[in-house]
XYZ file of C-alpha atoms in Angstrom:
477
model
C -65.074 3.768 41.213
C -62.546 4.430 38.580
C -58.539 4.306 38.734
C -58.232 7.514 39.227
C -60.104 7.780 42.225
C -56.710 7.281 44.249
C -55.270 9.876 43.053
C -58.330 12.708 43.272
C -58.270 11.599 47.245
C -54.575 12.255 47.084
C -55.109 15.883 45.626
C -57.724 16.710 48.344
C -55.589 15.541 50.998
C -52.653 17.126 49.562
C -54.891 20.539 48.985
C -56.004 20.153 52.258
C -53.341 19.820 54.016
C -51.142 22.635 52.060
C -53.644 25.290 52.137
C -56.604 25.164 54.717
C -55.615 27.488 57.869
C -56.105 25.952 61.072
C -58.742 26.764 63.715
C -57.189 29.797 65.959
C -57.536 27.165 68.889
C -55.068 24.394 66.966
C -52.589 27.286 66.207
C -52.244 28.153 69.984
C -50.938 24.663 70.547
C -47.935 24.949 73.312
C -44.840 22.223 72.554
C -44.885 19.203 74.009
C -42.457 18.853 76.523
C -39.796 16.683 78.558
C -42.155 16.600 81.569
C -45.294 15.718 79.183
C -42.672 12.772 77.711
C -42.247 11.981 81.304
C -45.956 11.789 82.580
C -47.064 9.410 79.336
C -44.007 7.154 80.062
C -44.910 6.706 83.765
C -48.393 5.655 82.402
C -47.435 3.339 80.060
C -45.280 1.513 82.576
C -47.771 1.950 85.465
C -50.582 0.204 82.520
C -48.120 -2.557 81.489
C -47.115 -3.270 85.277
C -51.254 -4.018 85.153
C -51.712 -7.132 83.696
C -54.801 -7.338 82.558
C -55.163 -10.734 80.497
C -58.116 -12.753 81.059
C -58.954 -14.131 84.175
C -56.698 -11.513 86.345
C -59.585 -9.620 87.019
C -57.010 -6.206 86.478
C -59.154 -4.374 83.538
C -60.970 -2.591 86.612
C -57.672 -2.055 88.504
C -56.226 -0.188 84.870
C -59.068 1.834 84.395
C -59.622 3.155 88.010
C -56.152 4.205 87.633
C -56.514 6.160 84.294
C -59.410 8.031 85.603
C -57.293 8.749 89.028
C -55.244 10.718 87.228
C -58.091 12.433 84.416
C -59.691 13.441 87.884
C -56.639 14.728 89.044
C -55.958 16.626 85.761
C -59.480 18.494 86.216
C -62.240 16.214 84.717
C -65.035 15.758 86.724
C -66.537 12.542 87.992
C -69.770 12.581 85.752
C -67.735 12.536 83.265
C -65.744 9.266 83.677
C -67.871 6.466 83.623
C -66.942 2.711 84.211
C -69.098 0.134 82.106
C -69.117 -2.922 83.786
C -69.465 -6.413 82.404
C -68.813 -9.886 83.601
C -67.673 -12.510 81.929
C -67.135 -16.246 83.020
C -67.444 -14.998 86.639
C -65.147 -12.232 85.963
C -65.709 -8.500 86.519
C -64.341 -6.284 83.687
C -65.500 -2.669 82.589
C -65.281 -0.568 79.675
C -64.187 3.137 80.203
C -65.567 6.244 78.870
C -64.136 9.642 79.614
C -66.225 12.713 78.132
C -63.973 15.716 77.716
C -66.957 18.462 76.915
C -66.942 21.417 74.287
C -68.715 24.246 74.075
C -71.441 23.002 71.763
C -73.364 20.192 73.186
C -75.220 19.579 70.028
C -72.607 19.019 67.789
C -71.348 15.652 67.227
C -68.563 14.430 69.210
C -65.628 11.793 68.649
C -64.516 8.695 69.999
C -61.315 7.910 70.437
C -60.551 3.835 70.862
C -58.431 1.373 72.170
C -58.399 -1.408 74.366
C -57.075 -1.933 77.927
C -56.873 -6.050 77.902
C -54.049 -8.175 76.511
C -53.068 -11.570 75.592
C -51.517 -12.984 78.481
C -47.398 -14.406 78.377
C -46.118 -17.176 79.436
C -43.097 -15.631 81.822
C -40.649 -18.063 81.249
C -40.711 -17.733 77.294
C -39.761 -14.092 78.220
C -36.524 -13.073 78.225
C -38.297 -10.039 80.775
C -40.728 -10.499 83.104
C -44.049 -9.800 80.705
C -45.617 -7.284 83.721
C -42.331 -5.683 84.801
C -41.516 -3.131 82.128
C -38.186 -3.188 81.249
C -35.972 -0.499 79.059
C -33.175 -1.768 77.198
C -31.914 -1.011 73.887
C -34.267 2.432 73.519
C -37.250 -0.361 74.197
C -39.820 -0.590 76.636
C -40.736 -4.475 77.150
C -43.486 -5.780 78.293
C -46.846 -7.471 77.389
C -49.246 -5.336 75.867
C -46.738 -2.638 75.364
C -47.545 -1.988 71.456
C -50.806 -3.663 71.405
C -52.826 -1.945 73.277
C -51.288 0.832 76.239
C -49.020 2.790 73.882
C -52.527 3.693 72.029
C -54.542 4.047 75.310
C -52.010 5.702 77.117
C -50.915 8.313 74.546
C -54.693 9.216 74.381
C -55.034 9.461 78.053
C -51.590 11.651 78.375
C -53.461 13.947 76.027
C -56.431 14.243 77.463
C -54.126 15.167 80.834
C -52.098 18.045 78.994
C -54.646 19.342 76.991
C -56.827 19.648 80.020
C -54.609 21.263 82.199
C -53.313 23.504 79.509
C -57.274 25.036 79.412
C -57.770 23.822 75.954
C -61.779 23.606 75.260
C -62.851 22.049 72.411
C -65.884 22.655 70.302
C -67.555 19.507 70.530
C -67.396 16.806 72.691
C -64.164 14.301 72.621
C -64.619 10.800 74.127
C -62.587 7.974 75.077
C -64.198 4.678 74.838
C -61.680 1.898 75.934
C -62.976 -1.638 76.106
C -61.823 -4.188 78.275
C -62.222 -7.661 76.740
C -61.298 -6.708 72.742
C -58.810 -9.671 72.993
C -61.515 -12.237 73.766
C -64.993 -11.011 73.080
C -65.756 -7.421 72.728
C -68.824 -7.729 75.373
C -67.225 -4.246 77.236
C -67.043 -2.654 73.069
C -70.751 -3.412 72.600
C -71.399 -2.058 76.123
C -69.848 1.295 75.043
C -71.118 1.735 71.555
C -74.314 1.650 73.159
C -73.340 4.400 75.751
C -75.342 7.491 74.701
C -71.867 9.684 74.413
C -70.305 7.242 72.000
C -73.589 6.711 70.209
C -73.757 10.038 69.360
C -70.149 10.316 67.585
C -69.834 11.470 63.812
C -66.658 9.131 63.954
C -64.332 7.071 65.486
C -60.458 6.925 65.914
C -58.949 3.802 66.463
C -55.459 3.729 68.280
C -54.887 -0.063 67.838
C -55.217 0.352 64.318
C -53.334 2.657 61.266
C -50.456 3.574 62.099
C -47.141 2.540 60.438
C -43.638 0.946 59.898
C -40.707 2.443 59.408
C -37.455 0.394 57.736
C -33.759 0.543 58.517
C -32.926 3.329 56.524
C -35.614 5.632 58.223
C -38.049 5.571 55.523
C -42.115 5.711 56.668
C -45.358 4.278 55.660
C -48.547 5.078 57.605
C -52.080 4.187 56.976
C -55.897 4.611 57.665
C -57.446 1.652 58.316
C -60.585 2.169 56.925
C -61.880 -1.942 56.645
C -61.733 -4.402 58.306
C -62.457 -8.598 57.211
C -65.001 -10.395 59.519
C -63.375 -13.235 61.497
C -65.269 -16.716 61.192
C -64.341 -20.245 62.306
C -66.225 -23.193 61.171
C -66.185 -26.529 62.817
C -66.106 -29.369 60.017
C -67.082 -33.000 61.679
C -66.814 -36.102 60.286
C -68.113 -39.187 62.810
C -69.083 -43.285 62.978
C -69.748 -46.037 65.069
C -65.996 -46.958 65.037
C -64.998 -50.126 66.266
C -61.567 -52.431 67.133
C -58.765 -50.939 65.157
C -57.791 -54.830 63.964
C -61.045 -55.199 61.709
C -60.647 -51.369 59.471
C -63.767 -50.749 57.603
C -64.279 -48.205 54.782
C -65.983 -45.619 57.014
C -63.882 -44.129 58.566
C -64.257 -40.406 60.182
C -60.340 -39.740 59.706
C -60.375 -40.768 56.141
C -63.621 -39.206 55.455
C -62.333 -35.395 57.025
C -59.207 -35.973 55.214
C -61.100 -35.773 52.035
C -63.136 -32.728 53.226
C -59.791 -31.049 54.164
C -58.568 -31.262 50.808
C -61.751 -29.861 49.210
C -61.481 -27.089 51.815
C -57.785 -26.329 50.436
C -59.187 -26.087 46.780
C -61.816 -23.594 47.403
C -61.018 -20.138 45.946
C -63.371 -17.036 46.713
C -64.154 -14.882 43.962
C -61.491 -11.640 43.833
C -63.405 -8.177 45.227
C -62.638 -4.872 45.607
C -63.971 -1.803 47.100
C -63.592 1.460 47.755
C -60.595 0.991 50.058
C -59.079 -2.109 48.757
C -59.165 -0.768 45.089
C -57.054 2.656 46.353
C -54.692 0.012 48.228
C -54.425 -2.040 44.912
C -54.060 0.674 42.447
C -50.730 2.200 45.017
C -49.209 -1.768 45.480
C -49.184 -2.314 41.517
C -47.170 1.038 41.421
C -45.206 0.564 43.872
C -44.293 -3.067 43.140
C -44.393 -3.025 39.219
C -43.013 -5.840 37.420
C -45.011 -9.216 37.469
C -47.069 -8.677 40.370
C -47.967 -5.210 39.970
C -48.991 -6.052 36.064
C -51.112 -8.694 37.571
C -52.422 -6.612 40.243
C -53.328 -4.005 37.543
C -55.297 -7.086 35.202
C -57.468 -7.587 38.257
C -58.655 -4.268 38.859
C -59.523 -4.329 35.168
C -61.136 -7.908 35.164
C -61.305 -9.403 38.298
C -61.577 -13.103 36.983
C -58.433 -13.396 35.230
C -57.022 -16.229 36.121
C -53.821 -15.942 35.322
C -53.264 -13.026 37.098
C -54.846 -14.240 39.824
C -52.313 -17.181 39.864
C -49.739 -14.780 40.087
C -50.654 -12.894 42.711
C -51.364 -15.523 44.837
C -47.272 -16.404 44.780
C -47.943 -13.237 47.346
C -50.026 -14.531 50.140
C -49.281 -10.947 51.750
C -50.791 -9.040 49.302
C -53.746 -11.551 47.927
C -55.641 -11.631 51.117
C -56.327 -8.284 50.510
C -58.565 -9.218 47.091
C -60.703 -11.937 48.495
C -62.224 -14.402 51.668
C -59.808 -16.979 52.780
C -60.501 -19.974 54.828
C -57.910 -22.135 56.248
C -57.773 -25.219 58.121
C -56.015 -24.075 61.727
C -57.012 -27.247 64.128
C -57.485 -31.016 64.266
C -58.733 -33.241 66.454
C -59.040 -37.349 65.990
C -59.786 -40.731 67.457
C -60.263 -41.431 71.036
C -57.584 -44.780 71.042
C -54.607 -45.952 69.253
C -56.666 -49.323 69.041
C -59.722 -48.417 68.043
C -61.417 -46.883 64.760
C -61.811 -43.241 64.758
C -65.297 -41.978 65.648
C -65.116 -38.675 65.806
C -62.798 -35.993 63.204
C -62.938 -32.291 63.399
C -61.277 -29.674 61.624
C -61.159 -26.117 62.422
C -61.687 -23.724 59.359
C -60.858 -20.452 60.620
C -62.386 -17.219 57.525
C -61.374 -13.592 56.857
C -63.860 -13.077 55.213
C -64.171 -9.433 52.785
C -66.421 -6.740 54.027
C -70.013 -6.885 52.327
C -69.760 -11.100 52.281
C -72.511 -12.763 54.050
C -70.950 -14.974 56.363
C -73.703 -17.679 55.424
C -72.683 -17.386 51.860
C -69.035 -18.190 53.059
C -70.254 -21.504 54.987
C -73.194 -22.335 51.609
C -69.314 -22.310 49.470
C -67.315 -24.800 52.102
C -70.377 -27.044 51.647
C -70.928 -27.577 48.038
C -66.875 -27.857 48.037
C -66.898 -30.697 50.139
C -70.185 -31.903 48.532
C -70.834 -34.712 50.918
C -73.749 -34.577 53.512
C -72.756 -36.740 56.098
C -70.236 -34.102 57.239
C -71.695 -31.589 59.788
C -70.841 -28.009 59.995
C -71.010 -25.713 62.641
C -70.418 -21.962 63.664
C -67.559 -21.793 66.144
C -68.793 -19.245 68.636
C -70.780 -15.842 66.143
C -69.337 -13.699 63.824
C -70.023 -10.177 62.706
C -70.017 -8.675 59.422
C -68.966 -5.259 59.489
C -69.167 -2.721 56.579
C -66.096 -0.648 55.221
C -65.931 3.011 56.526
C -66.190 5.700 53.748
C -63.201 7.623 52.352
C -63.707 10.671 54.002
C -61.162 13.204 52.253
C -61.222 16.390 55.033
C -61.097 14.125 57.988
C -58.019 11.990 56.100
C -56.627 15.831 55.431
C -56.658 16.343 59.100
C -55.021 13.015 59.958
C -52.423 13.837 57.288
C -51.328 16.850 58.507
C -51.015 15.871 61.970
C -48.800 13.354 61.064
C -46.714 15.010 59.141
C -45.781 17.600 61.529
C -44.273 14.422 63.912
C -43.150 12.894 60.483
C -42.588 15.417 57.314
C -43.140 14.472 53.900
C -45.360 11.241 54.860
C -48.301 10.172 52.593
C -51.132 8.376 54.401
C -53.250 6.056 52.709
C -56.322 4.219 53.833
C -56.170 0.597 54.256
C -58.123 -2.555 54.805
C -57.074 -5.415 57.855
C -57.028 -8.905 57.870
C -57.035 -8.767 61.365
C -60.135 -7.456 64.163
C -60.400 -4.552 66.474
C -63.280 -2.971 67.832
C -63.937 -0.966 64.729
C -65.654 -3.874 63.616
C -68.229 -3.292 65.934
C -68.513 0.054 65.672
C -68.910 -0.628 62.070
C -71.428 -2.325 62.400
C -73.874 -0.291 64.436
C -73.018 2.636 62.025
C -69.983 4.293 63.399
C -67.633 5.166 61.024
C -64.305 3.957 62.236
C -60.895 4.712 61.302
C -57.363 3.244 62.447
C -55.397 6.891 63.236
C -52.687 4.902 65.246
C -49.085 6.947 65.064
C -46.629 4.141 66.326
C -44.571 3.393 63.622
C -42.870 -0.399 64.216
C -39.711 -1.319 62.484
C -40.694 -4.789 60.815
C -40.573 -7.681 60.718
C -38.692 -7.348 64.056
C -41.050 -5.215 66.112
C -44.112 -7.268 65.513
C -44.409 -9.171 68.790
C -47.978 -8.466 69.455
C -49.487 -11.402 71.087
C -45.547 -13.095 71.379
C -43.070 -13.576 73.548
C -40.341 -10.391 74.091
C -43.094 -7.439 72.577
C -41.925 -4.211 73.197
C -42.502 -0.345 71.901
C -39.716 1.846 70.636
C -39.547 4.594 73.435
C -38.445 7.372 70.905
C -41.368 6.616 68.556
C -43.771 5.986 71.594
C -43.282 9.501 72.991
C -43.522 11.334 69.552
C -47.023 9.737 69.556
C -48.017 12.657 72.419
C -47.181 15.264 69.528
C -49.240 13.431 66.973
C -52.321 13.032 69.221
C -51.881 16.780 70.486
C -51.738 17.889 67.077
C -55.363 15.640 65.944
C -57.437 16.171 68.946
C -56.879 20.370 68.880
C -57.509 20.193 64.942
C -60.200 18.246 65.094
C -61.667 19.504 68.392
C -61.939 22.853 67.657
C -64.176 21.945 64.255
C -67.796 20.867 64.584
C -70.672 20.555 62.475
């Protein structure tokens, strides 16, 4: 791909978006309203008031209760259907909801998210983590941005659409998993659900979306990629012995010297057909030094120089290559006695399209010494990037700019894991189309103590999603 490839995605969107008419069924659209706002907010609270870490056994609980009220709204039982799993002696489920269209043969679309969270220590809180709590236009609580404002913005629409008679053309699904946080067991369980493994697409609600600074100024995205998450265990071990007769083997000694090797090693710099549209906009919009060397590498990925630079940037070079970091250590067995056992813990974000083997082959000729054992740290999947799709990014653009005019989305690649991963990988095209735009660094409390969701920008997420699901709903292949 070329430069300019950026920019001809750009003009389609922009093309799109100012001059295709949409389907009679999007235009019919009735405005949101105060008791919509109302209904999603009770949700959110009554899903965050659920705490469903692992080993609370409350996944089922959530999702019993979302379908309560998609019953109640007018979908039938056949088509809500739990997906249950257990794990370590606990019961979780994933949920699928099917709301039908017209044309059963046309291909529908999934719309994700997860129900689980991390769980919160309640005294590092200045809330209760499972009471949510408004103060200062915030709703606290754990889980509140990551993941029941996406879930429970979907399921609001589903509600209002449904009871406002709206039919789409094709099949829309909701596929939430239960265990994202700490396995994806429930994700596999629904990819393999014959609704979702039908779908042209998916939509990802814990992933996209945006930020917004001080001065009220917004950036959205489509996550398009994802890197594959890897952690190596690195071992070092020997006989020991009495700590007051030190020999030259030593397992501490001997990691240490893996550890630095491991610090040295530098993947190669990659790009592809997301990550060079996300390069090509950062060296505009940052210019200067960085954005000259950002340019250099798009041109000649092994300039080193401009590599070096770069890297000053640790928030912008993990975009161009792997990275592997040393996260853990563990040591020794007695203050008196010679180590006999060192591990480290290398965790690797590794770039769509790299063998995770290939990753592991590199650590090892680093550290170029054989007595040091490696080992997988649980499995890891390798997950393709999702193609630039220019009419369904049109689509996504214009519903987001009716909730936010004069926004420019652009498609983006994560360091971090969702289930799109997965769905990657058995096929699915996946996109991040989340609409909650955070104001950072402050708002980004996911996984930490105090996270809340901006109620104002929560609730404008129900005109967003209405917006996407009638647009896209009434089109089908």
């Amino acid at each position: 791909m070329n430069h300019g490839f950026a920019r001809r995605v750009a003009a389609l969107v922009l093309v799109s978006v100012g001059g295709a008419a949409l389907p009679a069924a999007a235009q019919k659209a009735a405005a949101v309203t105060d008791t919509d706002r109302a209904m999603a907010r009770a949700i959110l609270e009554e899903a965050i008031a659920t705490p469903t870490a692992k080993g609370r056994g409350q996944v089922p609980v959530l999702a019993e209760k979302f379908a309560k009220r998609l019953r109640e709204a007018g979908f039938r039982d056949e088509d809500i259907q739990m997906l249950p799993v257990e794990i370590d002696g606990e019961k979780t489920v994933g949920l699928v909801v099917r709301y039908a269209g017209r044309n059963p043969a046309a291909k529908p679309i999934a719309f994700l998210g997860h129900m689980d969270v991390v769980d919160a220590l309640k005294e590092n809180w200045a809330t209760d983590p499972y009471v949510p709590t408004e103060k200062d236009g915030y709703i606290y609580g754990r889980g509140s941005t990551d993941n029941k404002a996406g879930v429970t913005a979907l399921v609001a629409t589903f509600i209002r659409l449904k009871k406002a008679g709206f039919v789409p053309e094709r099949d829309l699904l909701l596929a939430f998993s239960g265990d994202e946080e700490t396995g994806m067991l429930t994700t596999r369980k629904l990819i393999e659900h014959p609704w979702v493994a039908r779908a042209e697409y998916a939509l990802n609600s814990d992933a996209g979306g945006g930020s917004v600074t001080a001065d009220g100024k917004y950036d959205f995205n489509i996550q398009a990629a994802e890197k594959t998450n890897a952690s190596f265990a690195i071992s070092a071990s020997n006989p020991g012995g009495h700590s007051s007769v030190p020999r030259p083997e030593n397992a501490i000694y001997e990691l240490a010297d893996a550890i630095k090797k491991v610090q040295s090693v530098r993947f190669p710099v990659e790009f592809n057909e997301i990550t060079r549209i996300m390069v090509t906009d950062l060296a505009a919009e940052k210019g200067g030094a960085l954005g000259a060397a950002l340019t250099t590498l798009l041109a000649n990925p092994t300039d080193a120089a401009a590599r070096a630079e770069v890297e000053k940037y640790p928030q912008y070079s993990n975009l161009l290559q792997t990275t592997c970091v040393g996260t853990m250590l563990q040591a020794g067995n007695a203050p008196n006695a010679l180590p006999q056992n060192a591990t480290l813990t290398v965790n690797c974000r590794i770039f769509p399209g790299t063998p995770v083997a290939a990753v592991q082959a590199k650590l090892v000729e680093a550290i170029g010494n054989d007595k040091i054992r490696f080992a997988l740290i649980g499995e890891a999947v390798e997950s393709p990037v999702s193609p630039v799709n220019p009419a369904l990014f049109a689509t996504l653009q214009r519903s987001v700019r009716k909730v936010y005019p004069g926004v420019e989305l652009k498609p983006s690649m994560s360091s971090g894991g969702t289930d799109g991963r997965e769905f990657r990988k058995r096929g699915i095209p996946t996109y991040g189309a989340g609409a909650l735009p955070l104001r950072m660094p402050e708002d980004s409390r996911a996984h930490g103590t105090d996270e809340r969701v901006p109620i104002a920008a929560y609730l404008r997420q129900l005109d967003y999603w209405d917006a996407l699901l009638r647009d896209l709903g009434s089109r089908a292949k």
